[in-house]
CSV table of C-alpha atoms in Angstrom, one decimal:
chain,number,residue,atom,x,y,z
A,1,UNK,CA,103.9,77.1,179.7
A,2,UNK,CA,101.2,77.9,177.5
A,3,UNK,CA,99.4,75.4,175.5
A,4,UNK,CA,100.1,75.2,171.8
A,5,UNK,CA,97.4,75.8,169.5
A,6,UNK,CA,97.0,72.0,168.8
A,7,UNK,CA,97.3,71.2,172.1
A,8,UNK,CA,94.5,73.2,173.0
A,9,UNK,CA,92.3,72.0,170.1
A,10,UNK,CA,93.2,68.4,171.3
A,11,UNK,CA,91.9,68.9,174.5
A,12,UNK,CA,89.0,70.9,173.7
A,13,UNK,CA,88.1,68.1,171.0
A,14,UNK,CA,88.7,65.2,173.5
A,15,UNK,CA,91.6,63.9,171.1
A,16,UNK,CA,94.3,63.7,173.7
A,17,UNK,CA,94.5,60.2,176.2
A,18,UNK,CA,95.7,62.1,179.1
A,19,UNK,CA,93.9,64.9,179.7
A,20,UNK,CA,95.3,65.4,183.2
A,21,UNK,CA,99.0,66.3,181.4
A,22,UNK,CA,97.7,69.6,180.7
A,23,UNK,CA,94.9,70.4,183.3
A,24,UNK,CA,95.3,70.8,186.9
A,25,UNK,CA,98.3,72.6,188.6
A,26,UNK,CA,101.9,72.0,187.0
A,27,UNK,CA,105.4,73.4,187.9
A,28,UNK,CA,106.9,76.0,185.3
A,29,UNK,CA,109.7,74.6,183.8
A,30,UNK,CA,112.1,77.2,184.8
A,31,UNK,CA,111.1,76.3,188.3
A,32,UNK,CA,109.6,79.8,188.9
A,33,UNK,CA,106.3,79.0,189.7
A,34,UNK,CA,103.1,77.3,189.0
A,35,UNK,CA,100.5,77.3,186.1
A,36,UNK,CA,97.0,76.3,186.9
A,37,UNK,CA,94.6,74.9,184.0
A,38,UNK,CA,91.1,74.4,184.6
A,39,UNK,CA,88.6,73.2,181.3
A,40,UNK,CA,85.1,74.1,182.8
A,41,UNK,CA,82.6,74.8,179.7
A,42,UNK,CA,80.1,77.5,180.4
A,43,UNK,CA,81.5,79.2,183.2
A,44,UNK,CA,82.0,82.8,183.3
A,45,UNK,CA,85.1,83.2,185.5
A,46,UNK,CA,87.5,80.6,187.7
A,47,UNK,CA,89.8,81.6,190.5
A,48,UNK,CA,92.8,79.6,192.0
A,49,UNK,CA,92.9,79.7,195.7
A,50,UNK,CA,95.7,78.4,198.0
A,51,UNK,CA,95.0,75.6,200.1
A,52,UNK,CA,98.2,75.6,202.2
A,53,UNK,CA,97.7,79.4,203.2
A,54,UNK,CA,93.8,79.8,204.2
A,55,UNK,CA,93.3,83.6,203.6
A,56,UNK,CA,95.9,83.8,200.7
A,57,UNK,CA,95.3,85.6,197.5
A,58,UNK,CA,92.6,84.6,195.2
A,59,UNK,CA,94.0,84.2,191.5
A,60,UNK,CA,91.5,84.8,188.6
A,61,UNK,CA,92.8,82.4,185.8
A,62,UNK,CA,92.9,83.8,182.1
A,63,UNK,CA,89.9,82.4,179.5
A,64,UNK,CA,91.6,80.7,176.4
A,65,UNK,CA,90.1,79.7,173.2
């Protein structure tokens, strides 16, 4: 689930009552996987790593906005 432009703007501009609704790991609506979102200003890259499978694949998050 990609955030709408309005949802992203509200999150970046701190106009949301519940940022955890959008940030973190959430199941996809169709049940095929998960989406991971992080808001970490001033970093060049972020990777998600599975905790349950040590040594599993690390996945680079795509920067939006």
